[in-house]
C-alpha positions as MATLAB code, in Angstrom:
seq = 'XXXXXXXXXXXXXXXXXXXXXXXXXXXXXXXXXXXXXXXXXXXXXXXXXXXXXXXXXXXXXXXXXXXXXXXXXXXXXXXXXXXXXXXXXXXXXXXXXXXXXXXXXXXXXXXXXXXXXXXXXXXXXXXXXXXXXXXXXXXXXXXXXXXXXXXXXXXXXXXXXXXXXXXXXXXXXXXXXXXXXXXXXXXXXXXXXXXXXXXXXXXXXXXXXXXXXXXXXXXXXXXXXXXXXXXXXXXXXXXXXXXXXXXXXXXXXXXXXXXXXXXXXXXXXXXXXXXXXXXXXXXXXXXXXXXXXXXXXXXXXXXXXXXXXXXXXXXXXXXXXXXXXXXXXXXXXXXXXXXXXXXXXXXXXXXXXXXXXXXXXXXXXXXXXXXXXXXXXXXXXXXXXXXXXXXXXXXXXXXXXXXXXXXXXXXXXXXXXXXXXXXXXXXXXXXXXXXXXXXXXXXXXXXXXXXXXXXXXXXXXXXXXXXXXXXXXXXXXXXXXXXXXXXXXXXXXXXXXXXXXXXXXXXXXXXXXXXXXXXXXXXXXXXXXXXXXXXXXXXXXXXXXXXXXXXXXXXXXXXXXXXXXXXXXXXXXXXXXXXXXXXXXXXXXXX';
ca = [
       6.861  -12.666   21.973;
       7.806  -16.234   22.586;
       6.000  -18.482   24.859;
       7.836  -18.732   27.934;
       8.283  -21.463   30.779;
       6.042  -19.741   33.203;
       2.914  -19.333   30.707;
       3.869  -22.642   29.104;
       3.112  -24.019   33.114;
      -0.374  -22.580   33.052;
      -1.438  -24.144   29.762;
      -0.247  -26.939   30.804;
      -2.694  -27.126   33.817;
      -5.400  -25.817   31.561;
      -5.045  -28.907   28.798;
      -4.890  -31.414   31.563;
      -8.179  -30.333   33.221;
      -9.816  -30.792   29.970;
      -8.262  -34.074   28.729;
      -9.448  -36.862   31.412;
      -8.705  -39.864   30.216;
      -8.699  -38.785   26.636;
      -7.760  -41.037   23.532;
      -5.550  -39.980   20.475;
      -8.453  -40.668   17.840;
      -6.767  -38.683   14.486;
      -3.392  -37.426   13.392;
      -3.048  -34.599   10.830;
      -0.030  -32.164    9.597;
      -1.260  -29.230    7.863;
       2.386  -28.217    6.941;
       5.755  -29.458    7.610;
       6.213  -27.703   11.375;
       2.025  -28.458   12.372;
       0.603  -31.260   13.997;
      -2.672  -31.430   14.656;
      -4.110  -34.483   17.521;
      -7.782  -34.895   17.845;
      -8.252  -36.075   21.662;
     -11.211  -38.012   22.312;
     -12.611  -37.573   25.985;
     -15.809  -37.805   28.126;
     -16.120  -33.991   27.626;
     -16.360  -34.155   23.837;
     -13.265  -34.176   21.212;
     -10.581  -31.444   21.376;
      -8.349  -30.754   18.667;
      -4.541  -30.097   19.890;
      -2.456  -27.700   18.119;
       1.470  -28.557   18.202;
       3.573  -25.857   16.336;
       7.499  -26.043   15.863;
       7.918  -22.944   13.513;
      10.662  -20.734   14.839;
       8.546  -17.404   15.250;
       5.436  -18.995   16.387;
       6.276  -22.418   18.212;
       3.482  -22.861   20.784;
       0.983  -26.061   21.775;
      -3.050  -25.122   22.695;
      -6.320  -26.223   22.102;
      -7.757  -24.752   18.967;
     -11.111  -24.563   16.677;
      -9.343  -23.243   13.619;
     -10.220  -25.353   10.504;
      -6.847  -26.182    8.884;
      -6.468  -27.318    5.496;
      -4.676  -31.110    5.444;
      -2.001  -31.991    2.267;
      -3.796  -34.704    0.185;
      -0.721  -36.925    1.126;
       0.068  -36.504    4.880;
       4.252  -36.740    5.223;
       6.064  -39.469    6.676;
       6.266  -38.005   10.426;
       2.196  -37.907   10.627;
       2.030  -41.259    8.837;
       4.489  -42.751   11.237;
       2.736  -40.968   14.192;
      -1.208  -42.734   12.820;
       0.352  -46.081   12.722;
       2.292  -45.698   16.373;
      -0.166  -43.813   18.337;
      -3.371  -43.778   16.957;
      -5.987  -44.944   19.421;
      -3.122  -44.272   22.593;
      -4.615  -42.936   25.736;
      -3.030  -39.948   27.458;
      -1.826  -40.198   30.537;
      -0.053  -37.622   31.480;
       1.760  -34.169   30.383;
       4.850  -33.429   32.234;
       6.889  -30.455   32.196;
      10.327  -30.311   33.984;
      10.375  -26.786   36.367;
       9.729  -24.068   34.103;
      11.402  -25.539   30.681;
       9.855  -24.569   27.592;
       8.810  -27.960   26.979;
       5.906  -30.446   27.207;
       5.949  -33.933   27.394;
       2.514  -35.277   26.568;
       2.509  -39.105   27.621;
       0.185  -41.710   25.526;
      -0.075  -45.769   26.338;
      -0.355  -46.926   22.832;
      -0.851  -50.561   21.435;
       1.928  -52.035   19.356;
       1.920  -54.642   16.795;
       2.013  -57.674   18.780;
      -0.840  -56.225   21.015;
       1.299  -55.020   23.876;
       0.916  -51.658   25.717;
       3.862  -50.040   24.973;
       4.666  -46.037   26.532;
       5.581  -43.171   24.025;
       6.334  -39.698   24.631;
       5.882  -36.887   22.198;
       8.182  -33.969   23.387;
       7.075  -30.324   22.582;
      10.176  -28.272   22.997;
       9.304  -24.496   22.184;
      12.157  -23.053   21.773;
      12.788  -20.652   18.894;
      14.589  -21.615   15.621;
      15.201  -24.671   17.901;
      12.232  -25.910   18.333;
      11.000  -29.419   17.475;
       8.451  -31.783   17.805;
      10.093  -35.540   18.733;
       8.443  -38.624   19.545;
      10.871  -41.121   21.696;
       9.688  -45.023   23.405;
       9.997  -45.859   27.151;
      13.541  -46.383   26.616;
      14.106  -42.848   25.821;
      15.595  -43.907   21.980;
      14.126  -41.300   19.663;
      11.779  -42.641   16.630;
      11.288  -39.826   14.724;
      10.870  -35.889   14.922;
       9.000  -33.480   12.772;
      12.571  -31.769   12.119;
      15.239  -34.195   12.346;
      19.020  -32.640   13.520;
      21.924  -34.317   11.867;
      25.518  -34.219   13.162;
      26.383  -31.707   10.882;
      23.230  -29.161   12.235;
      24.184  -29.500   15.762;
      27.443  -31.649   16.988;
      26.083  -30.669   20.592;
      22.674  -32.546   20.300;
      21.334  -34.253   17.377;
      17.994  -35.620   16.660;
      17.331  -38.913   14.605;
      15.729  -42.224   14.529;
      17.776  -44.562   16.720;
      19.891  -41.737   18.916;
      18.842  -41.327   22.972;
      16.684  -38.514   23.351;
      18.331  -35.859   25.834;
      15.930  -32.741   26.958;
      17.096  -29.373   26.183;
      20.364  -28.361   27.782;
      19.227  -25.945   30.821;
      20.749  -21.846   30.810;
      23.226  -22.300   33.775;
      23.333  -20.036   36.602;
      19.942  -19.315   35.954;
      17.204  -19.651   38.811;
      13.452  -21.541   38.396;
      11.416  -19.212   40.452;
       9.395  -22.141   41.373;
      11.831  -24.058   42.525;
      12.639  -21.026   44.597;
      12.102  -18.199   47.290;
      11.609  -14.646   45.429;
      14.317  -13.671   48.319;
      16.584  -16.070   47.179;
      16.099  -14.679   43.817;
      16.845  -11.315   44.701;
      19.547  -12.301   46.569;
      21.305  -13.835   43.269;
      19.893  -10.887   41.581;
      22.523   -8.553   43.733;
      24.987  -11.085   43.246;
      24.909  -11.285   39.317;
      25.984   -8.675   37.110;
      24.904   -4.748   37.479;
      22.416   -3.357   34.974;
      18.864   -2.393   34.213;
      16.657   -4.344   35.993;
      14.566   -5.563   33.914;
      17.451   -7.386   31.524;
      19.307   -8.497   35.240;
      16.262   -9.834   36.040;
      15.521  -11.735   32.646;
      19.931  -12.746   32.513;
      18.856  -14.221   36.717;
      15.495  -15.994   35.536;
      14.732  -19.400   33.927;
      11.268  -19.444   32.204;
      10.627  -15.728   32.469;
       9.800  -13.734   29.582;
      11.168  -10.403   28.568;
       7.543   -9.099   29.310;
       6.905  -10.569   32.646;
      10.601   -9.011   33.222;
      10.159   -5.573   32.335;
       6.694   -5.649   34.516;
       8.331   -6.682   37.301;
      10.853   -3.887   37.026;
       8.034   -1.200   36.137;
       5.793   -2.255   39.116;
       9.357   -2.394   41.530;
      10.398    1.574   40.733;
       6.570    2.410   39.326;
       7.566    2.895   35.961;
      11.145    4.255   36.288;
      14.337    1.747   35.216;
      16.802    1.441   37.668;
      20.327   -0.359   37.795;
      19.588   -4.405   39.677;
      22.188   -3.241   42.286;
      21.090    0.439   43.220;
      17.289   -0.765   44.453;
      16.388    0.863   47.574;
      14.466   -0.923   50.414;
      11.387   -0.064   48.921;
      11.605   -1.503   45.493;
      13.076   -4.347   46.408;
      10.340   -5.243   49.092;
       7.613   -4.588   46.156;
      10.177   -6.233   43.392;
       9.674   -9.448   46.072;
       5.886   -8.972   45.896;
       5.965   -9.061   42.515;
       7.479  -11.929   42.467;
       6.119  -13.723   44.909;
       2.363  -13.149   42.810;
       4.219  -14.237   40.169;
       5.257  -17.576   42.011;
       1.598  -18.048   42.872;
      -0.095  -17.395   39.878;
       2.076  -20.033   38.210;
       1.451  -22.501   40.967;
      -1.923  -21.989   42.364;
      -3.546  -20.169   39.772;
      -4.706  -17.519   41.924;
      -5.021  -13.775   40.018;
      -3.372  -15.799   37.063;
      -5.528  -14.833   33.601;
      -5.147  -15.383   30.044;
      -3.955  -11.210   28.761;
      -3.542  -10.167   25.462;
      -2.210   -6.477   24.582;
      -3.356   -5.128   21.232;
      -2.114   -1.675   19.461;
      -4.004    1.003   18.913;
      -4.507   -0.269   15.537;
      -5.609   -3.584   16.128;
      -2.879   -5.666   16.186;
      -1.915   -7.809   18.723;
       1.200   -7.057   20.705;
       2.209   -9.214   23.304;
       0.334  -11.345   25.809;
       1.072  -12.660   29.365;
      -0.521  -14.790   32.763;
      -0.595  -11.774   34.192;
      -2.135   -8.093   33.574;
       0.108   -6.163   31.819;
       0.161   -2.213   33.221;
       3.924   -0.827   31.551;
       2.540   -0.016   28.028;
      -0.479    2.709   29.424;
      -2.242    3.949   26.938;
      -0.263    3.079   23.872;
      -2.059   -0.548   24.687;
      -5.142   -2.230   24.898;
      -5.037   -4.917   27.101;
      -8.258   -7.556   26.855;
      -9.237  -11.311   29.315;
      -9.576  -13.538   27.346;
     -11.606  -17.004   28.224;
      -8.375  -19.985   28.628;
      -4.743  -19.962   27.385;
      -5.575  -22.025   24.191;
      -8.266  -18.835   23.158;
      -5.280  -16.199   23.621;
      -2.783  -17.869   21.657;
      -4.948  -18.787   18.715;
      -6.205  -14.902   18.507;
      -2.884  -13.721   19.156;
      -1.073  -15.952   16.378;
      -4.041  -16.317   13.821;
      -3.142  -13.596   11.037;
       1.115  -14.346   11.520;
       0.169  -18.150   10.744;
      -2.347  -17.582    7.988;
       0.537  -15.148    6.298;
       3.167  -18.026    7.350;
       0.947  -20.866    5.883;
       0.663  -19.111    2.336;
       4.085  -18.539    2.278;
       5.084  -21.422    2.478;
       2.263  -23.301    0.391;
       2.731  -20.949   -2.273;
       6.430  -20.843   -2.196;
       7.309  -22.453   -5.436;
       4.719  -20.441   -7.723;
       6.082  -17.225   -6.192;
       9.795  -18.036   -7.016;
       8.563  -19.097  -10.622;
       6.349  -15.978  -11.009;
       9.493  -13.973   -9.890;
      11.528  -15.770  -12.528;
       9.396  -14.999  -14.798;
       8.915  -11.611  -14.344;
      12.984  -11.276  -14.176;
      13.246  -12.918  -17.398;
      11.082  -10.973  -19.744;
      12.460   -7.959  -18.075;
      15.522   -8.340  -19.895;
      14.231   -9.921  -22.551;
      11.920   -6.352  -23.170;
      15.328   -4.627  -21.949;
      17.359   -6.084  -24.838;
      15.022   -5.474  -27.333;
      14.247   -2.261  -26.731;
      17.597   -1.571  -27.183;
      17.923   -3.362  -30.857;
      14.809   -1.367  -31.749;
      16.592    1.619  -31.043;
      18.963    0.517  -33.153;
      17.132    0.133  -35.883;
      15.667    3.215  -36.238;
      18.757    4.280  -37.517;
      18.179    2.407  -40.770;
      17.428    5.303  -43.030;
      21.191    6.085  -42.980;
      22.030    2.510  -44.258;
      19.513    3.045  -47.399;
      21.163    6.346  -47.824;
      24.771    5.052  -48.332;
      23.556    2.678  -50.094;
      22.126    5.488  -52.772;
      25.080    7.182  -52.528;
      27.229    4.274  -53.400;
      25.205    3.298  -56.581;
      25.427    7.287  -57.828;
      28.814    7.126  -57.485;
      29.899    3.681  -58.534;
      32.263    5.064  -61.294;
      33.718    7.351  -59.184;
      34.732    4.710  -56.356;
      37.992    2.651  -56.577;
      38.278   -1.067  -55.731;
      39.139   -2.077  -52.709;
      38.674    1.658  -50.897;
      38.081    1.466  -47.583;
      35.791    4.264  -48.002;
      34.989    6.986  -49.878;
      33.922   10.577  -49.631;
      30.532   11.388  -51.147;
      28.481   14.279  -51.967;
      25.031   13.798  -49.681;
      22.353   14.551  -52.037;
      19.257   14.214  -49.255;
      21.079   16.834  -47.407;
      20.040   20.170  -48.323;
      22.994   21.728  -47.783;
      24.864   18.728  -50.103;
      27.512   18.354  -47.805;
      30.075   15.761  -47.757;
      29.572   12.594  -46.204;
      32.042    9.625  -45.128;
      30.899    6.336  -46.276;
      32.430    3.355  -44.661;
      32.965    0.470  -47.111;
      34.626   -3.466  -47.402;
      37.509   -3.360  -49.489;
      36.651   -6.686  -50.173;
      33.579   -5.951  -52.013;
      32.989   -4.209  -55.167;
      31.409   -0.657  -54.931;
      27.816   -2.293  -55.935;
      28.506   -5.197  -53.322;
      29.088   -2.455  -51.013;
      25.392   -1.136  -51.941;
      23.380   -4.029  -51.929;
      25.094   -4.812  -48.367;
      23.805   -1.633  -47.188;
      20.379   -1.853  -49.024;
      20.352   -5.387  -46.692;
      20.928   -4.349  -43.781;
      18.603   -1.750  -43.804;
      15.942   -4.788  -45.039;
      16.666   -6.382  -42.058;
      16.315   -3.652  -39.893;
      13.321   -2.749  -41.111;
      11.741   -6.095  -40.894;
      13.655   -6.646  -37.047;
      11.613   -3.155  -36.383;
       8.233   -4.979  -36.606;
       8.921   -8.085  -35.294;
      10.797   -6.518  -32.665;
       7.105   -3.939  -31.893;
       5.210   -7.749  -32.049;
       7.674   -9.164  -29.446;
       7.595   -6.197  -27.417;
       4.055   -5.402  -26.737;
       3.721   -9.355  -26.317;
       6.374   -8.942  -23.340;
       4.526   -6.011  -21.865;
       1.212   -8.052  -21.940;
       2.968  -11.504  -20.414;
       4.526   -8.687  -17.141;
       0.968   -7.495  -16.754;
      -0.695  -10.877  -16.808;
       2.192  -12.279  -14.186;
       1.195   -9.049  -12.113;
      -2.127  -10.327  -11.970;
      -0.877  -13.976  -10.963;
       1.522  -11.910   -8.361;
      -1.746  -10.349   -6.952;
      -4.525  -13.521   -6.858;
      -1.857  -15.693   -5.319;
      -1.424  -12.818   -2.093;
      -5.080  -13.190   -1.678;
      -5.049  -17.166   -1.961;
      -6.258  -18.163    1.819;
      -6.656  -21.895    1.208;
      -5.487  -24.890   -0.714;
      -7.957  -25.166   -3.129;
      -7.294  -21.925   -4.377;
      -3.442  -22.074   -4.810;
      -4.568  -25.510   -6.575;
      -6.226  -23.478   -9.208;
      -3.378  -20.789   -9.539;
      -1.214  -23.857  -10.269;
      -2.895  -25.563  -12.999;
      -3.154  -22.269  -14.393;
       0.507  -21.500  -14.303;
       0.627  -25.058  -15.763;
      -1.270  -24.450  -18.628;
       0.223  -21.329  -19.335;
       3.604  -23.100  -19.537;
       5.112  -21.521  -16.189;
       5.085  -24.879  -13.935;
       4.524  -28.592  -14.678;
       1.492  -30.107  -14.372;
       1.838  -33.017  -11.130;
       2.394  -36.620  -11.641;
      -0.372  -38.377  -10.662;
      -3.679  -39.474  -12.086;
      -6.391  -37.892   -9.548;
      -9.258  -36.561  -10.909;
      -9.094  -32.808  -10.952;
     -11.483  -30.772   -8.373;
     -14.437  -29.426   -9.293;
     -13.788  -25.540  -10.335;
     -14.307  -23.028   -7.029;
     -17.331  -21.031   -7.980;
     -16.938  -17.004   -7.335;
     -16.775  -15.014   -3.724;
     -20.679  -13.956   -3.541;
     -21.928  -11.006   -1.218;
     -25.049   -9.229   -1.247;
     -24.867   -5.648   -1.384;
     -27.191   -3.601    1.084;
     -30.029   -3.330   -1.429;
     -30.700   -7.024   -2.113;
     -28.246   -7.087   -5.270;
     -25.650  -10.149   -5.602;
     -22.518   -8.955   -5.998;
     -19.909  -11.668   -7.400;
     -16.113  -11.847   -7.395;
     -13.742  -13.426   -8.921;
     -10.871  -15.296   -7.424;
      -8.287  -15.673  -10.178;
      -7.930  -14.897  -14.046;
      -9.140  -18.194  -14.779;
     -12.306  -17.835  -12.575;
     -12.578  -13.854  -13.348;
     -13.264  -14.498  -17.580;
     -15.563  -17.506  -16.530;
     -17.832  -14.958  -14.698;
     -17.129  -12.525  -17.095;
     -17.710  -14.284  -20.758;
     -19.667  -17.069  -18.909;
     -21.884  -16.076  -16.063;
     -22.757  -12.367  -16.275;
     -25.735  -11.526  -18.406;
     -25.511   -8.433  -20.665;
     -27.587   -6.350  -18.656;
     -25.309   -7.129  -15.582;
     -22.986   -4.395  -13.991;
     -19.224   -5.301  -14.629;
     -16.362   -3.531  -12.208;
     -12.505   -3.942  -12.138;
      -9.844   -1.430  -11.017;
      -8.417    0.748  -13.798;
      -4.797   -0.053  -14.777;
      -4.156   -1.969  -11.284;
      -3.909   -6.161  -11.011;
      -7.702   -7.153   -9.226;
     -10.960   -9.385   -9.443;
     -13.761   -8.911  -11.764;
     -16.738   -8.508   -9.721;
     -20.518   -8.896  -11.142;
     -23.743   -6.883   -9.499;
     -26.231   -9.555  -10.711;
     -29.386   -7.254  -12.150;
     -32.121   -9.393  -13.195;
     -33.105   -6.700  -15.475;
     -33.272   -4.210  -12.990;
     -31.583   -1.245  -12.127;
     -29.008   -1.259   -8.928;
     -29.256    1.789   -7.030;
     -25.826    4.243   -6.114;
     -25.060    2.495   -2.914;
     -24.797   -0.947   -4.800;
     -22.442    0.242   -7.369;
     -20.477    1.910   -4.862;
     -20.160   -1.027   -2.553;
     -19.505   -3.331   -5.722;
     -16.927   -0.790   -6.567;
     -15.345   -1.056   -3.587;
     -15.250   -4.829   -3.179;
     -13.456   -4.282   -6.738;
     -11.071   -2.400   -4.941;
     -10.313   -4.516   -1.394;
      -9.913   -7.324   -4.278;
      -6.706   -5.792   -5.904;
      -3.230   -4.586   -5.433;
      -5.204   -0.998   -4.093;
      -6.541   -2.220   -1.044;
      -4.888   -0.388    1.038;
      -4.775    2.510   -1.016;
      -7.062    5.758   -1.260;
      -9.090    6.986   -3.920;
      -8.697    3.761   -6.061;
     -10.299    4.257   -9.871;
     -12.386    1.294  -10.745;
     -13.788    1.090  -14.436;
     -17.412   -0.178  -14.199;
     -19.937   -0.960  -17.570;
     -22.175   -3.483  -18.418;
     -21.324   -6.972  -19.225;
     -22.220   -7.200  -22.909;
     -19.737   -4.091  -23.257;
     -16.521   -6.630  -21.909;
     -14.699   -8.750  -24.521;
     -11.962  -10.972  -24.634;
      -9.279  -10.232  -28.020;
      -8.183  -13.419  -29.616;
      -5.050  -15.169  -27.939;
      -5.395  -13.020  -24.446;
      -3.782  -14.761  -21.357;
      -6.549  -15.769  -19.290;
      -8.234  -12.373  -17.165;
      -7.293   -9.749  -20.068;
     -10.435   -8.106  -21.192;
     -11.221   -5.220  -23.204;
     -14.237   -2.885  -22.670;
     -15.677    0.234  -23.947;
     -18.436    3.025  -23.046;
     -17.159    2.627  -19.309;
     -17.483    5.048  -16.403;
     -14.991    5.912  -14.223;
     -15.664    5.537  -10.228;
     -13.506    6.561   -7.040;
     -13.630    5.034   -3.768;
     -11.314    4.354   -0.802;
     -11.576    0.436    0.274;
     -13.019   -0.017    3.223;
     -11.433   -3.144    5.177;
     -14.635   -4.010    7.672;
     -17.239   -4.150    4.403;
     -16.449   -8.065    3.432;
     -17.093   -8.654    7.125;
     -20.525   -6.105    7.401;
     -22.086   -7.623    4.392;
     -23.737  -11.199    3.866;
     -21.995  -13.473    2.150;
     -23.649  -16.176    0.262;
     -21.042  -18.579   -1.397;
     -21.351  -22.011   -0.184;
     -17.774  -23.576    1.619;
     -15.420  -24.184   -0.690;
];
């Protein structure tokens, strides 16, 4: 859902109780629609979360460690050299708008205490992030709006800023009575109640909306104008809580509705009652707490996306390509398997050269191969002599012949680069931070798929495996990409040491570490499934994963990095189970 006026009101009361008299100490942007402000205050340092993405624009408190670029982008280094050090004084929001205004006194260059105003306007695929001076003349926004984007109300260095253009006709229920409201309610156009009430509202969300209609006609939908007396007196006590909880506080608390399966739903100020049983509704601790559990999984998704945007449209390239590369020459091996025939007339030709005029355009021959010696109808140049005519045959069928194993070479060499790309396809969905997607670029690099970046930084040291420790005191290590997976393979496993990776699916090599012993059942099963939640089958059932020991994996000359070959193996079945990574101890340092 999106984050509407009336919720936007209570988090706005929450982060001013815990910012007094706090400083802007550090400026950071994750990605190009994040800001993150470290506020330093007498109750410790919070770190401010500012989001402009379209589905997930929101502002809150938060203790999520986000990965930083290693060159921050112009807005955040414009923002450091403005307002780092500013104190905030204030955050103002106008009525119920889905906007903040977070205030900051901030020292200029000549020493003077200048006031700037960074706007939060959450509103959609609209929403921005825009810093403007006391004079109201914009500086800079984290997505600028050019004349051509919106003729109505552009954004840019050096225009006026102007707040969002208000929904006319539309009433601020704190600016009014809930009988008022009700009164323009019967005014307005018939319909449901529930949209009347969210096409009569300004800062009301769809949820809050279709509550207020359920607890009015308890659970029924009637039409706005056909209430009877007693809806519309509790449709006005809904309300009117409503009005309180956004301006006192009181019964107001942070509610967040998850599925049956987990997932969260939708969250409020308010308990939500319509859903019943097909939702699980939870209190959580503050505003900022609800917001970063309700968006956490949709932002880690969003972040990889766009992080790993460029390797996934050159993987998909890629893959497109030598699709119809393998497509083509499939075909022309077809093609030549059809030779024979060309060696054939060919024979036939040279048995019959006296018997073939010049300059025929073909000739009818007795088929000697056939055992029936029928006739045959041999096309021929009437350019070319009858011999001519043979030895072009005899070529062709050279050529085919020789196309027919270099064409086998090429194709098996195609198959191989779709699998290895698979396997790039599948580390890069399980990438969760930069460092990572840094190694699946170099490796695309050095395979030839991307260029390497400009620049002459020294490279990071390697990320060392995922590393659990199985129920029974055995380490159990995983690989994170193909480059990483034949370094534990061929590097770090010992002989002795139990090797595991999915059979004919994309997935990490994992490692039981033995130390000469032997791992009991439950180990190899639980390294056998970690094989599995580390592949393209973890969300499948009954996934085959190949396990042996190390000394029985090799690596054929000229593989793409990850592509091993093993023998003596046993075969094991297991459906991944999503809560083990989480129920056993992991033992890799931070990365």
């Amino acid at each position: 859902m999106a984050l509407d006026g009336a919720l936007l009101s209570c988090l706005r009361e929450e982060l001013l109780a815990a910012l007094p008299d706090a400083r802007l100490d550090k400026i950071h942007q994750p990605s190009r629609e994040e800001l993150i402000l470290s506020l330093r205050s007498r109750e410790g340092t919070r770190k401010l979360y500012l989001s402009a993405r379209a589905n997930s624009p929101r502002v809150h408190f938060t203790d999520v460690a986000l990965e930083n670029p290693a060159a921050p982008p112009m807005f955040c280094m414009l923002l450091r050299r403005r307002m780092t050090g500013g104190r905030l004084i204030g955050i103002r929001q106008e009525g119920l708008e889905r906007a903040l205004y977070l205030d900051f006194d901030c020292v200029n260059e000549l020493g003077d205490i200048v006031r700037l105003t960074l706007a939060v306007e959450i509103m959609g695929r609209h929403s921005n992030i825009i810093l403007f001076d006391d004079n109201g003349m914009v500086l800079d926004a984290i997505k600028r709006v050019d004349m051509e984007m919106s003729s109505v109300r552009p954004v840019l260095p050096g225009l006026r800023y102007s707040p969002p253009p208000a929904a006319p006709g539309r009433l601020d229920l704190s600016c009014c009575r809930p009988e008022e409201f009700i009164a323009a309610l019967a005014r307005g156009k018939d319909g449901p109640l529930s949209s009347a009430l969210l096409g009569t509202s300004h800062g009301l969300s769809p949820l809050v909306c279709r509550e207020a209609a359920f607890y009015a006609a308890r659970g029924r939908e009637p039409m706005a104008h056909a209430l009877s007396e007693e809806e519309t007196e509790r449709l006005c006590f809904y309300l009117s809580r409503v009005k309180t909880a956004v301006e006192t506080g009181d019964r107001r608390v942070p509610y967040i509705l998850y599925k049956p399966d987990g997932a969260p739903l939708d969250f409020s100020f308010l308990p939500i009652t319509q859903y019943g049983l097909s939702a699980v509704g939870r209190e959580m601790a503050s505003f900022s707490e609800l917001l970063d559990a309700f968006y956490a999984q949709k932002d880690a998704m969003e972040r990889q996306r766009q992080r790993a945007h460029d390797m996934l449209r050159v993987l998909t390239n890629a893959a497109d390509r030598v699709s119809r590369r393998l497509e083509h020459q499939r075909e022309e091996l077809a093609r030549s398997g059809d030779r024979d025939r060309w060696r054939v007339w060919g024979d036939l030709i040279n048995a019959n050269l006296a018997l073939i005029k010049r300059g025929a355009a073909s000739a009818q021959l007795v088929d000697y191969y056939d055992p029936e010696c029928r006739t045959v109808t041999v096309p021929l140049d009437p350019a070319l002599s009858p011999a001519r005519n043979a030895q072009k045959y005899y070529k062709e069928y050279r050529k085919a012949q020789t196309a027919e194993q270099i064409l086998q070479e090429q194709i098996q060499k195609g198959e191989e680069e779709l699998v290895y790309i698979d396997t790039v396809f599948d580390a890069l969905s399980r990438a969760s931070t930069l460092r990572e997607l840094g190694e699946l670029r170099e490796e695309l690099a050095e395979g030839g798929y991307l260029r390497r970046q400009s620049g002459k930084q020294k490279p990071p040291k390697p990320l060392g495996p995922i590393e659990f420790v199985s129920d029974d005191g055995f380490v159990m290590l995983v690989g994170r990409n193909n480059v990483q997976n034949d370094r534990l393979t061929l590097r770090t496993a010992r002989g002795s040491d139990i090797w595991f990776h999915t059979k004919n699916i994309p997935g990490s090599h994992v490692i039981v570490v033995t130390n000469g012993q032997t791992p009991p059942d439950r180990t190899l099963e639980q390294a056998a499934m970690l094989a599995a939640l580390h592949s393209r089958a973890s969300e499948s059932r009954q996934v085959p994963v190949d396990y042996t020991e190390a000394r029985n994996v090799r690596k054929p000359a000229g593989a793409r990095p990850g592509m091993v070959i093993y023998d003596t193996n046993r075969t094991a079945y297991v459906t991944p189970d999503p809560l083990l990574t989480s129920r056993l101890k992991r033992t890799d340092v931070k990365q």
